[in-house]
Each structure stands twice: as structure tokens, then as C-alpha cells.
Amino acid sequence: MGANTSENDTNKIEVLAPCGSLDALTAAVRSGADAVYIGLRQFSARAYADNFGDDELRRAAQYCRIHNVKLHTAVNTLVSDDEIRGALEEAVKAYRLGADAFIVQDWGLAMFIKKACPDASLHASTQMTVHTPEGARFLYEKGFERVVLAREMNRREIEEVVKSCPVETEVFVHGALCMCVSGQCYLSAMLGGRSGNRGRCAQPCRLPFSVKGGTGHDLSLKDNCIINDLRELSEIGVTSAKIEGRMKRPEYVAQAVRACRQAADKGYADDVTLGELRSVFSRSGFTNGYYKGELGRNMFGTRSKDDVTSASSKLLAQIRAGYKDETQTEPVDFTLAVKSGQPSVLKASSGNFTATVCGAAAEAAKSVPLSDEKACVQLQKTGGTPFFAKKITADIDSGMTIPIAEINRMRRDALSQLEGMISCPKQREVCAVAIDKPRAHRTNGTKLRAVFTHCCIPSEFKRCELVFVPLFSKTDEIIKLKEDGFNVGVKVPRVIFGMENKVSQKLRELSECGISDVVCGNIGTAALAVKLGLRVHGGFSLNVFNTYSIEFMKDMGLCDTEVSIELTCAQINALGGSFPRGAVAYGHLPLMIMRNCPNKNGAGCKKCGGKSTITDRKGIEHTLMCDGVCTELLNADPLIISDKQRELGGVDFLTLAFTYETSDECRRILKMYENGGSPTGRFTRGLYFRGVE
């Protein structure tokens, strides 16, 4: 573990701190972090943090090595075909400079980093939406050493994942909560072209959104805080306690680390420490609702005037004072030899490193000879360095001396040499990786597929290549559709907190009834369905953004996949390879999927019937669709490209996603796509012609 873990506490949970700058990194390390995570100037999910260029990264790595602190590097955005080579080069450069681990979201990039930097630790970003045992197992088998779990998981669900396989687990214990499950938010992209999956979220969810009886900020949650549950997380077997906040000031980082350090070492963080943490930054206080499984109104909050003013200059100065001085965490053994007629010699040893410095020749003392005690006093003065004197041995000939100033110089020089030895990066194996783009994709025509939220499907949809209904529809209704001539399959919910066994059981049941096609929009459910021998179709929410991610889906056993809804038509058509792919062509696109329904901050969920509305600051009503586990926020205007289908000539199928349309509307839309008709009324082209940052 890190520098602040004693020999008797080797199983203690790691305290992992966010660092958007060198100042924040220094604050984190001096406040007791075992590991830190940073972003590079490009390809980081916090693109608006200061982040680290080459020089800053080199200095950060050196500082972390001196203090025995792990350095994790985030390369956790989706990357296009044109960007993947540059992203890999950045990762390799960071690895050579000293990065210990990479936090990655993009499937294709992850595999390239694994090949290029075989000794680096690969961490699955929370943007991968890992929240099930099967998802964790699959990534472990793919070479991931750690998974960063979804923030919405409760204690029991976390424990299930921990026990499922040897993969390390990382849990967010403090910091901002997105309303949407990470990796599944398209709100910022759709509203303003700034993609959260590309590190450029504009946080529109913090703006006014209102449900009936709500506060007017019904997509804004308080900050997460389960710091006083660190001991329990450690007992469960969680590897790392992660603090959110690479956009936050160094004082926030320092105070959050101190609180986590207290909880990890003593079993709890005291009220004063947590109170000061709240004063530095909060949104109407903190919540532990997800971890405790207590969803509801108490989880919602905004950044108030009182929250802002509580971070007084006096408090911030007090926190800074706590980390202004270098922490002395590394033991050093000194051996001083002062022998008659010979140069004095000082050796400083720490771990496997030893520095040797020669000094002035010993002379006969004119009055008081140099004593062991006096030499030890000088050698103990290691302030301003990361070292503390653990053992001092002095071998001084009787009656001999050297100047005190010479001892001090030798000590300074020896520690400086030692620091240089420890901070120097080891030679790391880097393998050459060729990024050869497969041949251009060729289709045999584009077929239509349809997805419904119910089993009342108009007969006209028998003409579709496939139609999908919800997994948890009544089995006899699904079988009836098959018997009536529909090429029917099922769609697994994108997010299935705590429901993996239930999903597995239902898939087995349907498989025995001859239903073998299944759409999966999460890596865990896709891996589960593949294991069950089903024909697995990847959903758009797998965030397949480049050719190499398509190849990843092929290798895991899928039979085809939808690509990301954040790609442009031109980008989609340029994707290479032979693996079949498709695109969502119609539907009220899901902008968010949430475990804590916005209605819980309003009139409640008892009377909504699974469908309600939320109104944005422009007065536009968006639909909320709830399946009893999660709620989806749907775009008010449907995506329609019926007259632009030729612009998507590089796909094998187009998906029409129906939610709350009437049967007549479904028929009309199908006919419009079959005939290439033009849309009327309000609609959107999505991101197919404007793309995202």
C-alpha cells in the first residue's frame, strides 16, 4: 500500500485522491493519500481541470515515488478512429514517465494499452458502468486489474462483486454525485454538443429541472459521503476508497484525504474534520443514500450561498498550513565514519538504495572531540525532506572531529542523492503496437429493427428483421409474438442493480422456449448472455466509438452491435472491419438513466404509473419512464432520420426505438422509414450531423 500504511495494517483500504494539478497532488500526498489519480492534457474525463503535461507528469511521478504513493492516470474518454493512435502514444509516454495504472473507458484503447504496456495496471473506469459480478469477472478475464464500481451501488451489491472474482474494486467514498449512472449520460451532448463521455460535460443537470411537487432542481444530488464506512468497506474486501474531485481546489483534496485517512486508521472521521470538509465544499450537505439503500428526497441538494461562503479564507489558510511542510514518511539509516587521517564518509540507506558522500578528513580535536551523540543530533535534522532518521550508527575515532557544518552538508548531499535514486523511474517494458485499421466496412443493405417497451406490437412489424421487447415481459406474451410470426428477441435493462440472478434466470427460461436473440447495453449483461449461449446484440449504451471497440465486441462473442449515438454519420460510415453494426435511427433518446428517480424529490412515485414528466428551464417537458428499478429521462423531441437514411450507408441495420408512441404512430413511423419519407412536426437529427466535443 501507500506511504501512510503501517506494517501492521497491510490490508487497510487504500485512500485514493483526485489531483487536477501539482498543487493538489502535493496536498494529497502530504495529507496522507496512498495513491493519487491524475488526468493528461488530452483524453481525460475532466478536460477542464488543469491536468498534467509531460513536465508536470514527470515531477508528479518523481514526487509520488519518493513517498511510495501510487500514480494512477486517467485516459478515460471515448476516442475516435482518428484519435486512438494519439491516445495510445500519450499513455505510453505517461507509462515511461512513471504512471503505475491507467483508468480507461474506451474498449479499443484499453486493449491497445494492455498490449503496449504489459506491466501497467489497467483499471476499468466507472464510465464503463460496471455494477454486476459478471461484468467484473469479464473485465478481470480481459486483463483488467481493477474495476471502479458504479456510484449507485449499495453495500450488498458491492460485496457481491467483491466476492465474485479476484479483481480489485474501487468505490467512490466522497465527492459529487451525477444524477445519471456514469457512462450513460447524453444530456450535455444532446443539449450542447459537449459530451460527458469525452470529458466535456457542461453539467446541465445542475440547472433548473422540475417535477411535480419538486424543488426546481430535481436532477441535482448532494455530494456523496461514506467516509465513515471505510472500515466496513475494508472488511468487505474493497481495495480502494476513491475521492471524487479533480476539478476541486487543493484545500478540498487535502481535507477529504485527511478525513479518509482518519477513517481508515481509526475507524471513523471525527465531527470536526467532516464539518470542515463540508465547509470547504458541499451541496446542501452530504448523502450516503446509495450505499445505505435509502433513496429519496434527502439525497437531493444544490450549491447554496451558505455552501459557498462557508469556505472562509481563514479555514482555507488553516487547511493549507496543514500541508505546507514536507511529510517525512520514508525511513533512512545513516552510517557515519570519522577515521583518523581519512576522509569522513556518510552513508544513507533507504530500502534498496544507498547514497555515499565523502567529507573532510578527520582531525585531532583542539578542545572537544566529536561525540556520537553530537553527530546523531545533526543527522536527525532531516526536515524539509521526505526522510526521517530511523537508525544512526557513528564510528568515530577517539579524539577526532570534523566541523558540524560538514556533517550537515554531507547529510544534505546524501539525502539529495537518495531522493534522486528513488525518484528515478525504472526502465519499463514497452511493446510496439501496430494500429492497422481494418478494411472499409461493406454492407449487404440496411435492415430495420424495432425495440418496444411492451408486447402490443402492430403486425406490420413482422417485416422487421428483429423486434425486441422487455426482458421481464410475461413469457407467454413473448412466446405468442413468436408464434404470430414476429422475429422476436428481448432487451435486457441497461442497468440491473442487484438483479443479475433474476436476469440470468429469465434468459434461461426464454432460451428454453426458443427465444435466443437478446439486446444488451451493458458489458456485464452482454458477457452473461454470451455465456448462456444466446445470440447477443450490443446496444448503443456500450458506447462503441471506434473500429477497435467494434472488434472488441466481436472478440467477446457478440453477433453485432449498435454504435454510439454520439458519433456523426461520417464517423460511423468510416468505421472499418467486417463485424455487423447498426445505429439508432428513431426514438426519444434516453438522456439519462437514474437510480434515484427525480419524482422522489417531488410528489413521489406511487401514482406516476411508470410515466411522468420533468420540465427544463425553457419550459420544455421531457418524459420520465420508470421500470421500478431505474428511471430514464427521454428527450422531448424524437430522433428522426427517415429521409436521411442514405447518410448512414455504413451500417447493416437501423433501430427504431419506441417508448410511449401509440400503435398508429408506430405504424406511421415504420412506413415513413420504409419509404424514406420526410418527418413533420418537432424532431431532432440527434448528433449525427453535428457531433460532439
XYZ file of C-alpha atoms in Angstrom:
693
model
C 0.000 0.000 0.000
C 0.991 3.640 0.188
C 3.318 5.603 2.353
C 0.859 6.040 5.169
C 0.085 2.370 5.752
C 1.921 0.839 8.634
C 3.444 -2.630 8.542
C 0.688 -3.908 10.826
C -2.084 -2.680 8.536
C -1.221 -4.224 5.183
C -4.875 -4.990 4.456
C -6.050 -1.460 5.136
C -8.092 0.129 2.369
C -6.210 2.428 0.008
C -7.019 6.150 0.188
C -7.091 7.404 -3.409
C -7.081 11.150 -4.036
C -8.008 13.259 -7.082
C -5.392 15.681 -8.388
C -6.102 18.193 -11.118
C -2.785 19.999 -10.579
C 0.636 19.598 -8.983
C -0.509 21.711 -6.044
C -3.406 19.332 -5.435
C -1.076 16.345 -5.734
C 1.300 17.779 -3.143
C -1.642 18.472 -0.841
C -2.927 14.919 -1.269
C 0.381 13.206 -0.578
C 1.226 15.385 2.430
C -2.255 14.811 3.849
C -1.898 11.038 3.793
C -3.018 9.641 0.423
C -1.833 6.147 -0.501
C -2.456 6.773 -4.199
C -3.476 9.634 -6.457
C -5.131 9.829 -9.850
C -4.489 12.497 -12.429
C -5.548 13.346 -15.963
C -3.431 14.033 -19.007
C -3.896 17.163 -21.092
C -5.883 15.079 -23.578
C -8.257 12.111 -23.285
C -9.232 12.714 -19.668
C -12.808 12.706 -18.378
C -12.118 16.046 -16.675
C -10.923 18.008 -19.691
C -11.416 21.333 -17.897
C -9.082 20.540 -14.990
C -5.534 21.896 -15.257
C -4.326 18.329 -15.846
C -0.748 17.264 -16.470
C 1.639 17.908 -19.333
C 4.888 15.990 -19.738
C 6.905 18.067 -17.288
C 4.159 18.097 -14.649
C 3.681 14.348 -15.048
C 7.411 13.705 -14.636
C 7.516 15.799 -11.472
C 4.354 14.172 -10.166
C 5.739 10.685 -10.728
C 9.011 11.560 -9.008
C 7.218 13.027 -6.007
C 4.953 10.001 -5.726
C 7.837 7.540 -5.926
C 9.709 9.366 -3.160
C 6.653 8.961 -0.928
C 5.765 5.424 -2.043
C 2.453 6.672 -3.430
C 0.881 5.055 -6.493
C 0.154 7.254 -9.505
C -2.971 6.383 -11.496
C -3.518 8.139 -14.816
C -6.950 8.699 -16.341
C -7.213 8.139 -20.090
C -10.912 7.622 -19.687
C -12.699 9.186 -22.623
C -14.142 7.686 -25.759
C -11.787 8.167 -28.690
C -12.435 8.156 -32.411
C -10.501 6.238 -35.038
C -8.537 9.405 -35.783
C -7.623 9.877 -32.127
C -6.749 6.391 -30.920
C -3.135 6.465 -32.079
C -2.547 9.764 -30.256
C -4.266 8.440 -27.130
C -2.052 5.363 -27.093
C 1.062 7.477 -27.570
C 0.039 9.657 -24.615
C -0.498 6.576 -22.455
C 2.856 5.057 -23.418
C 4.605 8.355 -22.697
C 2.912 8.539 -19.286
C 3.949 4.962 -18.570
C 7.572 5.723 -19.360
C 7.427 8.791 -17.133
C 6.156 6.752 -14.212
C 2.394 6.149 -14.330
C 1.527 2.970 -12.414
C -2.018 2.420 -13.675
C -4.407 3.589 -16.393
C -8.092 4.304 -15.871
C -9.775 3.596 -19.190
C -13.293 3.760 -20.639
C -12.814 3.027 -24.334
C -12.802 -0.700 -25.130
C -10.445 -0.479 -28.069
C -7.964 1.839 -26.392
C -7.895 -0.363 -23.290
C -6.727 -3.359 -25.296
C -4.020 -1.349 -27.064
C -2.687 -0.016 -23.741
C -2.632 -3.562 -22.369
C -0.539 -4.700 -25.315
C 1.808 -1.717 -25.306
C 2.343 -1.521 -21.532
C 2.023 -5.131 -20.325
C 3.213 -4.389 -16.789
C 0.871 -1.451 -16.248
C -2.249 -1.932 -14.177
C -5.441 -1.489 -16.189
C -8.432 -0.029 -14.333
C -11.963 -0.083 -15.718
C -13.369 3.431 -15.378
C -16.705 3.961 -13.684
C -17.728 5.183 -17.171
C -17.837 1.501 -18.156
C -20.895 1.171 -15.867
C -19.609 -1.929 -14.085
C -22.148 -2.862 -11.415
C -22.560 -6.637 -11.567
C -20.442 -9.674 -10.672
C -20.418 -10.892 -14.282
C -19.212 -7.522 -15.528
C -16.340 -7.581 -13.046
C -15.458 -11.185 -13.896
C -15.425 -10.490 -17.618
C -13.099 -7.494 -17.271
C -10.795 -9.442 -14.957
C -10.558 -12.157 -17.602
C -9.750 -9.449 -20.163
C -6.752 -8.317 -18.169
C -8.186 -5.529 -16.024
C -6.647 -5.491 -12.567
C -9.273 -3.195 -11.058
C -12.833 -2.033 -11.668
C -14.170 1.313 -10.487
C -17.706 0.467 -9.437
C -20.823 2.481 -10.223
C -21.546 5.057 -7.520
C -25.180 3.991 -7.182
C -24.410 0.573 -5.705
C -25.414 -0.333 -2.169
C -23.383 -2.270 0.351
C -24.797 -5.675 -0.553
C -24.238 -5.160 -4.277
C -20.648 -4.052 -3.706
C -19.983 -7.131 -1.594
C -21.428 -9.410 -4.304
C -18.965 -8.012 -6.838
C -16.020 -8.226 -4.434
C -16.725 -11.889 -3.744
C -17.277 -12.787 -7.399
C -13.643 -12.784 -8.561
C -10.107 -11.662 -7.605
C -10.384 -8.292 -9.371
C -9.573 -5.236 -7.251
C -12.511 -2.936 -6.559
C -12.562 0.822 -6.194
C -15.509 2.590 -4.567
C -16.255 6.308 -4.546
C -16.456 7.358 -0.905
C -16.671 11.124 -1.227
C -17.489 13.791 -3.774
C -20.018 14.886 -6.346
C -22.781 12.547 -7.476
C -24.003 12.694 -11.045
C -27.737 12.159 -11.291
C -27.128 9.724 -14.131
C -25.266 6.455 -13.928
C -21.742 7.206 -15.190
C -21.143 6.415 -18.831
C -24.855 6.554 -19.608
C -25.431 10.309 -19.689
C -26.056 12.002 -23.032
C -27.748 15.125 -21.657
C -24.820 17.519 -22.084
C -24.023 16.079 -25.516
C -27.581 16.376 -26.807
C -28.278 19.814 -25.357
C -24.975 21.483 -26.150
C -22.658 19.136 -28.010
C -20.343 18.707 -25.001
C -20.039 15.015 -24.242
C -19.540 13.705 -20.725
C -18.111 10.559 -22.292
C -15.496 12.776 -23.913
C -14.644 14.655 -20.714
C -16.501 17.855 -21.572
C -19.721 17.697 -19.567
C -21.325 21.135 -19.138
C -23.332 19.921 -16.096
C -26.771 20.956 -17.390
C -28.300 18.729 -14.708
C -27.389 21.380 -12.117
C -29.706 23.825 -13.924
C -33.421 24.020 -13.078
C -35.390 20.850 -13.905
C -38.753 20.490 -12.212
C -41.073 17.598 -11.426
C -44.484 17.973 -9.832
C -44.009 18.963 -6.190
C -40.233 19.211 -6.575
C -37.740 21.870 -5.543
C -36.967 23.022 -9.061
C -33.539 21.371 -9.089
C -34.701 17.806 -9.355
C -31.679 16.450 -11.195
C -29.168 17.697 -8.606
C -27.934 15.458 -5.816
C -25.955 16.244 -2.692
C -22.347 15.134 -2.578
C -21.688 11.546 -1.653
C -20.007 10.854 1.703
C -19.471 7.359 3.072
C -16.125 8.140 4.664
C -17.214 6.685 7.989
C -17.983 3.403 6.246
C -14.359 2.857 5.188
C -13.775 0.260 7.879
C -16.800 -1.699 6.669
C -15.697 -1.402 3.039
C -12.286 -2.691 4.047
C -13.845 -5.663 5.821
C -15.932 -6.415 2.730
C -12.708 -6.547 0.737
C -12.855 -3.309 -1.234
C -9.362 -2.344 -2.374
C -9.576 1.411 -2.750
C -11.573 4.305 -1.303
C -11.811 6.891 -4.052
C -12.374 10.597 -3.557
C -14.000 12.482 -6.438
C -12.827 15.964 -7.395
C -10.118 16.562 -9.990
C -11.738 19.952 -10.638
C -11.559 20.905 -6.955
C -9.051 23.154 -5.168
C -6.070 21.667 -3.294
C -7.614 22.525 0.092
C -10.619 20.319 -0.700
C -8.325 17.469 -1.702
C -6.285 17.832 1.470
C -9.303 17.893 3.767
C -11.013 14.957 2.049
C -7.820 12.909 2.288
C -7.437 13.775 5.980
C -10.974 12.624 6.671
C -10.428 9.362 4.790
C -7.058 8.867 6.478
C -8.712 9.229 9.881
C -11.460 6.777 8.976
C -9.027 4.238 7.537
C -6.649 4.445 10.509
C -9.035 4.945 13.437
C -12.318 3.561 12.140
C -14.053 6.938 11.859
C -13.539 10.575 10.947
C -14.418 12.967 13.747
C -17.140 15.597 13.517
C -14.682 18.479 13.333
C -12.859 17.018 10.348
C -16.084 16.206 8.494
C -17.534 19.600 9.378
C -14.522 21.350 7.885
C -14.808 19.144 4.797
C -18.424 20.194 4.387
C -17.406 23.828 4.768
C -14.816 23.509 2.015
C -17.381 22.123 -0.438
C -20.847 20.627 -0.310
C -24.242 20.836 -1.918
C -26.617 21.317 0.996
C -24.612 18.748 2.911
C -23.749 15.128 2.197
C -25.627 11.915 1.488
C -24.951 8.207 1.936
C -28.246 7.200 0.364
C -26.932 4.910 -2.348
C -24.610 2.949 -0.083
C -27.283 2.527 2.583
C -30.002 1.785 0.029
C -32.051 4.734 1.274
C -33.134 6.616 -1.835
C -35.379 9.648 -1.676
C -35.658 13.367 -1.173
C -32.870 13.513 1.394
C -30.383 12.787 -1.371
C -31.166 15.920 -3.383
C -29.342 19.209 -2.918
C -27.857 22.237 -4.631
C -24.915 24.554 -4.123
C -26.346 27.312 -1.921
C -24.922 30.703 -0.951
C -24.192 29.353 2.522
C -22.256 26.472 0.977
C -20.095 28.934 -0.927
C -19.415 31.345 1.939
C -18.620 28.574 4.438
C -15.258 28.081 2.720
C -13.777 31.090 4.517
C -10.283 32.353 3.855
C -9.431 31.548 7.465
C -10.467 27.905 7.072
C -8.633 27.520 3.768
C -5.469 29.022 5.282
C -5.757 26.629 8.202
C -6.005 23.659 5.852
C -3.059 24.885 3.775
C -0.975 25.197 6.918
C -1.547 21.500 7.487
C 0.256 20.511 4.306
C 2.751 23.337 3.771
C 5.645 21.282 5.150
C 7.108 18.172 3.598
C 5.925 14.966 5.242
C 8.664 12.693 6.493
C 7.378 9.261 5.627
C 10.442 7.384 4.401
C 12.883 5.834 6.910
C 16.607 6.311 6.360
C 19.558 4.682 8.112
C 22.730 6.751 8.500
C 26.225 5.374 8.980
C 28.949 7.938 9.713
C 32.650 7.052 9.736
C 35.176 9.576 11.095
C 38.576 7.881 10.993
C 41.967 9.411 11.773
C 43.772 10.644 8.675
C 40.959 9.632 6.320
C 38.096 11.485 4.631
C 34.914 11.226 6.621
C 32.211 9.075 4.999
C 28.406 9.208 5.392
C 26.146 6.503 4.025
C 22.362 6.974 3.838
C 20.227 3.917 3.088
C 16.502 3.643 2.408
C 15.028 0.430 1.084
C 17.270 -0.906 -1.673
C 19.008 2.422 -2.207
C 22.230 3.694 -0.613
C 23.919 7.057 -1.144
C 27.549 7.619 -0.099
C 29.109 11.047 0.478
C 32.704 11.818 1.380
C 33.640 14.781 3.546
C 36.548 16.480 5.230
C 39.350 14.401 6.696
C 39.163 13.764 10.406
C 41.400 15.949 12.540
C 42.520 15.782 16.122
C 40.171 17.914 18.200
C 41.751 21.028 19.698
C 39.268 21.083 22.539
C 36.139 18.865 22.462
C 36.194 15.854 20.131
C 33.137 14.873 18.115
C 30.892 12.572 20.113
C 28.440 10.002 18.818
C 25.632 11.956 20.471
C 26.544 15.240 18.786
C 26.820 13.553 15.379
C 23.406 11.906 15.855
C 21.795 15.223 16.710
C 22.928 16.671 13.371
C 21.966 13.625 11.339
C 18.450 13.650 12.773
C 17.823 17.064 11.218
C 16.067 15.814 8.073
C 13.355 18.478 7.989
C 12.287 19.631 4.538
C 12.927 16.179 3.089
C 10.666 13.116 2.826
C 13.016 11.165 5.141
C 13.242 10.578 8.870
C 16.228 9.057 10.622
C 15.300 5.570 11.734
C 18.754 4.327 12.754
C 22.062 6.173 13.150
C 25.427 4.456 13.551
C 28.542 6.520 14.250
C 32.066 5.138 14.128
C 34.300 7.970 15.375
C 37.901 7.502 16.335
C 38.792 8.728 19.788
C 39.810 12.375 19.894
C 38.829 13.054 16.282
C 36.425 15.647 14.918
C 35.085 17.262 11.768
C 33.170 20.548 11.546
C 29.436 20.412 12.353
C 28.805 22.302 9.110
C 30.487 19.441 7.240
C 28.179 16.877 8.835
C 25.188 18.973 7.813
C 26.472 19.274 4.245
C 27.085 15.552 3.984
C 23.593 14.841 5.328
C 22.007 17.197 2.801
C 24.028 15.786 -0.096
C 23.349 12.180 0.873
C 19.606 12.727 1.178
C 19.545 14.621 -2.107
C 21.332 11.725 -3.817
C 18.995 9.238 -2.179
C 15.960 11.199 -3.291
C 17.277 11.219 -6.843
C 17.852 7.468 -6.808
C 14.364 6.683 -5.529
C 12.590 9.119 -7.828
C 14.374 7.929 -10.955
C 11.891 5.829 -12.962
C 12.714 2.207 -13.593
C 13.164 1.026 -17.136
C 9.778 -0.245 -18.195
C 8.987 -2.663 -20.960
C 7.030 -1.072 -23.784
C 5.927 -3.184 -26.721
C 5.476 -1.825 -30.210
C 1.820 -1.975 -31.198
C 0.647 -1.552 -34.759
C -2.687 0.204 -35.140
C -3.781 -1.006 -38.538
C -7.297 -0.049 -39.422
C -9.278 -2.927 -40.941
C -10.682 -2.613 -44.427
C -13.677 -0.406 -45.021
C -16.937 -1.983 -43.945
C -19.279 -3.239 -46.638
C -22.949 -3.864 -46.061
C -25.438 -6.020 -47.907
C -28.193 -3.478 -47.432
C -29.622 -1.916 -44.320
C -32.382 -3.750 -42.469
C -34.804 -2.366 -39.922
C -35.118 -3.490 -36.325
C -37.516 -2.253 -33.668
C -37.447 -2.061 -29.882
C -40.609 -1.704 -27.805
C -41.384 -1.125 -24.145
C -44.326 -3.557 -24.277
C -45.611 -6.587 -26.202
C -48.522 -4.906 -28.053
C -46.764 -4.778 -31.400
C -48.616 -3.962 -34.647
C -48.499 -6.798 -37.159
C -46.701 -4.589 -39.698
C -43.518 -5.043 -37.674
C -43.269 -8.652 -38.811
C -41.465 -7.083 -41.741
C -38.598 -6.045 -39.467
C -35.502 -8.194 -39.274
C -35.894 -8.339 -35.481
C -38.179 -6.847 -32.855
C -37.241 -6.676 -29.200
C -39.486 -6.458 -26.159
C -38.527 -6.001 -22.488
C -36.845 -8.996 -20.878
C -39.280 -9.017 -17.996
C -42.380 -9.109 -20.165
C -44.684 -12.041 -19.475
C -43.172 -15.142 -21.038
C -46.431 -16.247 -22.611
C -46.782 -12.850 -24.330
C -43.271 -13.160 -25.793
C -43.983 -16.704 -26.990
C -47.257 -15.526 -28.525
C -45.365 -12.931 -30.590
C -43.021 -15.648 -31.824
C -45.940 -17.888 -32.733
C -47.607 -14.983 -34.557
C -44.625 -14.646 -36.886
C -42.515 -11.932 -35.270
C -38.754 -12.401 -35.229
C -38.792 -11.585 -31.549
C -35.993 -11.148 -29.047
C -35.680 -9.472 -25.667
C -33.906 -6.390 -24.409
C -32.134 -6.547 -21.060
C -32.343 -3.349 -18.999
C -29.154 -1.300 -19.354
C -28.742 -1.155 -15.596
C -29.669 -4.099 -13.349
C -28.513 -3.235 -9.828
C -28.692 -6.382 -7.708
C -30.692 -8.261 -10.349
C -28.100 -10.397 -12.131
C -29.507 -13.704 -10.866
C -33.015 -12.654 -11.842
C -31.821 -11.664 -15.324
C -29.941 -14.940 -15.738
C -32.949 -16.975 -14.675
C -35.263 -15.170 -17.106
C -32.813 -15.542 -20.009
C -32.519 -19.277 -19.323
C -36.281 -19.616 -19.227
C -36.719 -17.808 -22.540
C -33.881 -19.758 -24.144
C -35.678 -22.990 -23.311
C -38.733 -21.527 -25.072
C -36.743 -20.827 -28.250
C -36.033 -17.127 -27.699
C -32.345 -16.696 -28.458
C -31.875 -13.052 -29.548
C -31.069 -10.547 -26.815
C -30.014 -6.883 -26.817
C -27.546 -5.977 -24.069
C -26.398 -2.429 -23.432
C -24.026 -3.224 -20.567
C -20.802 -5.219 -20.611
C -21.924 -7.343 -17.676
C -25.230 -8.432 -19.169
C -23.603 -8.960 -22.568
C -20.977 -11.245 -21.015
C -23.687 -13.118 -19.118
C -25.805 -13.651 -22.232
C -22.788 -14.843 -24.233
C -22.036 -17.416 -21.518
C -25.611 -18.651 -21.798
C -25.104 -19.309 -25.497
C -27.556 -16.674 -26.741
C -27.323 -14.521 -29.841
C -26.180 -11.267 -28.270
C -26.678 -7.890 -29.934
C -24.815 -4.936 -28.428
C -26.848 -1.862 -27.555
C -25.889 1.775 -28.145
C -25.098 2.248 -24.443
C -21.972 0.101 -24.762
C -20.566 3.347 -26.203
C -18.805 1.754 -29.166
C -16.997 4.766 -30.596
C -14.337 3.367 -32.935
C -13.378 0.458 -35.165
C -11.281 -1.171 -32.463
C -14.148 -1.178 -29.971
C -16.250 -2.900 -32.629
C -13.505 -5.530 -32.857
C -13.606 -5.868 -29.061
C -17.325 -6.679 -29.224
C -16.668 -9.217 -31.948
C -13.959 -10.896 -29.875
C -16.201 -11.176 -26.812
C -18.750 -13.160 -28.794
C -21.442 -10.702 -29.830
C -23.077 -11.196 -33.230
C -23.419 -7.458 -33.939
C -23.582 -4.124 -32.124
C -25.107 -0.692 -32.282
C -22.581 2.118 -32.255
C -22.575 5.174 -30.018
C -25.305 7.749 -30.563
C -22.615 10.429 -30.157
C -20.937 9.602 -33.476
C -21.677 11.509 -36.672
C -22.871 9.770 -39.821
C -19.481 10.412 -41.399
C -17.668 8.841 -38.448
C -19.963 5.814 -38.490
C -19.518 5.272 -42.219
C -15.736 5.432 -41.811
C -15.639 2.623 -39.231
C -13.783 -0.369 -40.600
C -13.977 -4.128 -40.224
C -16.393 -6.817 -41.237
C -18.346 -7.106 -37.988
C -22.026 -6.099 -38.423
C -23.011 -2.815 -36.844
C -26.101 -0.652 -36.605
C -27.353 2.706 -35.398
C -30.381 4.043 -33.566
C -32.467 5.782 -36.241
C -35.656 6.717 -34.393
C -36.742 7.364 -30.847
C -36.984 9.675 -27.894
C -33.347 9.214 -27.000
C -32.583 8.453 -23.346
C -30.593 11.388 -21.992
C -30.102 9.891 -18.540
C -30.738 6.711 -16.603
C -31.130 7.221 -12.862
C -31.473 5.006 -9.828
C -32.914 7.796 -7.706
C -35.993 8.980 -9.595
C -36.479 12.781 -9.759
C -40.045 12.228 -8.555
C -38.633 11.211 -5.190
C -37.761 14.887 -4.795
C -41.332 15.789 -5.630
C -44.752 14.231 -5.271
C -43.345 10.716 -5.126
C -43.594 7.649 -7.316
C -46.803 5.962 -6.162
C -49.163 7.494 -8.714
C -46.963 8.034 -11.778
C -47.696 4.642 -13.323
C -44.147 4.454 -14.623
C -44.520 7.556 -16.808
C -44.291 11.203 -15.797
C -42.644 14.433 -16.931
C -39.893 16.809 -15.930
C -39.707 20.396 -17.193
C -36.481 22.185 -18.076
C -35.725 25.903 -17.658
C -37.077 26.646 -21.141
C -40.446 25.140 -20.262
C -39.942 22.002 -22.350
C -41.416 18.830 -20.885
C -39.342 15.667 -21.098
C -40.761 12.243 -20.316
C -39.587 10.113 -17.407
C -40.016 6.361 -17.913
C -39.575 4.121 -14.870
C -39.316 0.317 -14.769
C -39.362 0.103 -10.976
C -35.562 -0.116 -10.743
C -34.309 2.830 -12.777
C -35.803 5.863 -14.449
C -34.906 7.106 -17.915
C -35.107 10.764 -18.902
C -36.145 10.885 -22.563
C -35.519 13.710 -24.983
C -38.709 15.663 -25.692
C -38.172 15.637 -29.459
C -37.791 12.287 -31.203
C -34.781 11.451 -33.309
C -35.925 11.081 -36.926
C -33.653 10.440 -39.913
C -36.175 8.660 -42.157
C -35.262 10.932 -45.064
C -31.529 10.764 -44.294
C -31.011 7.016 -44.191
C -28.589 7.110 -47.092
C -26.322 9.244 -44.929
C -25.852 6.121 -42.801
C -24.771 3.848 -45.596
C -22.092 2.195 -43.499
C -24.409 0.259 -41.168
C -26.123 -3.100 -41.524
C -29.251 -2.224 -39.595
C -31.178 0.720 -38.204
C -33.057 0.521 -34.924
C -36.427 2.164 -34.341
C -36.819 2.588 -30.570
C -40.420 3.056 -29.446
C -41.333 4.130 -25.944
C -44.769 5.674 -25.459
C -45.995 6.006 -29.076
C -49.479 4.722 -29.949
C -49.894 1.767 -32.315
C -50.944 4.114 -35.111
C -47.872 6.273 -34.560
C -45.659 3.189 -34.644
C -47.180 2.097 -37.953
C -46.762 5.560 -39.427
C -43.119 5.759 -38.377
C -42.338 2.304 -39.753
C -43.894 3.218 -43.085
C -42.001 6.516 -43.125
C -38.691 4.655 -42.744
C -39.618 2.013 -45.296
C -40.476 4.694 -47.847
C -37.830 7.262 -46.915
C -40.481 9.839 -46.076
C -39.783 13.251 -44.569
C -40.683 13.991 -40.942
C -43.145 16.634 -39.811
C -43.611 18.433 -36.514
C -40.903 18.699 -33.857
C -37.951 16.337 -34.191
C -34.181 16.205 -33.897
C -31.400 14.754 -36.002
C -29.572 13.898 -32.798
C -25.815 14.199 -33.090
C -25.495 12.541 -36.475
C -24.762 15.787 -38.297
C -23.256 17.978 -35.576
C -21.196 15.604 -33.438
C -19.725 16.295 -30.012
C -16.658 17.892 -28.497
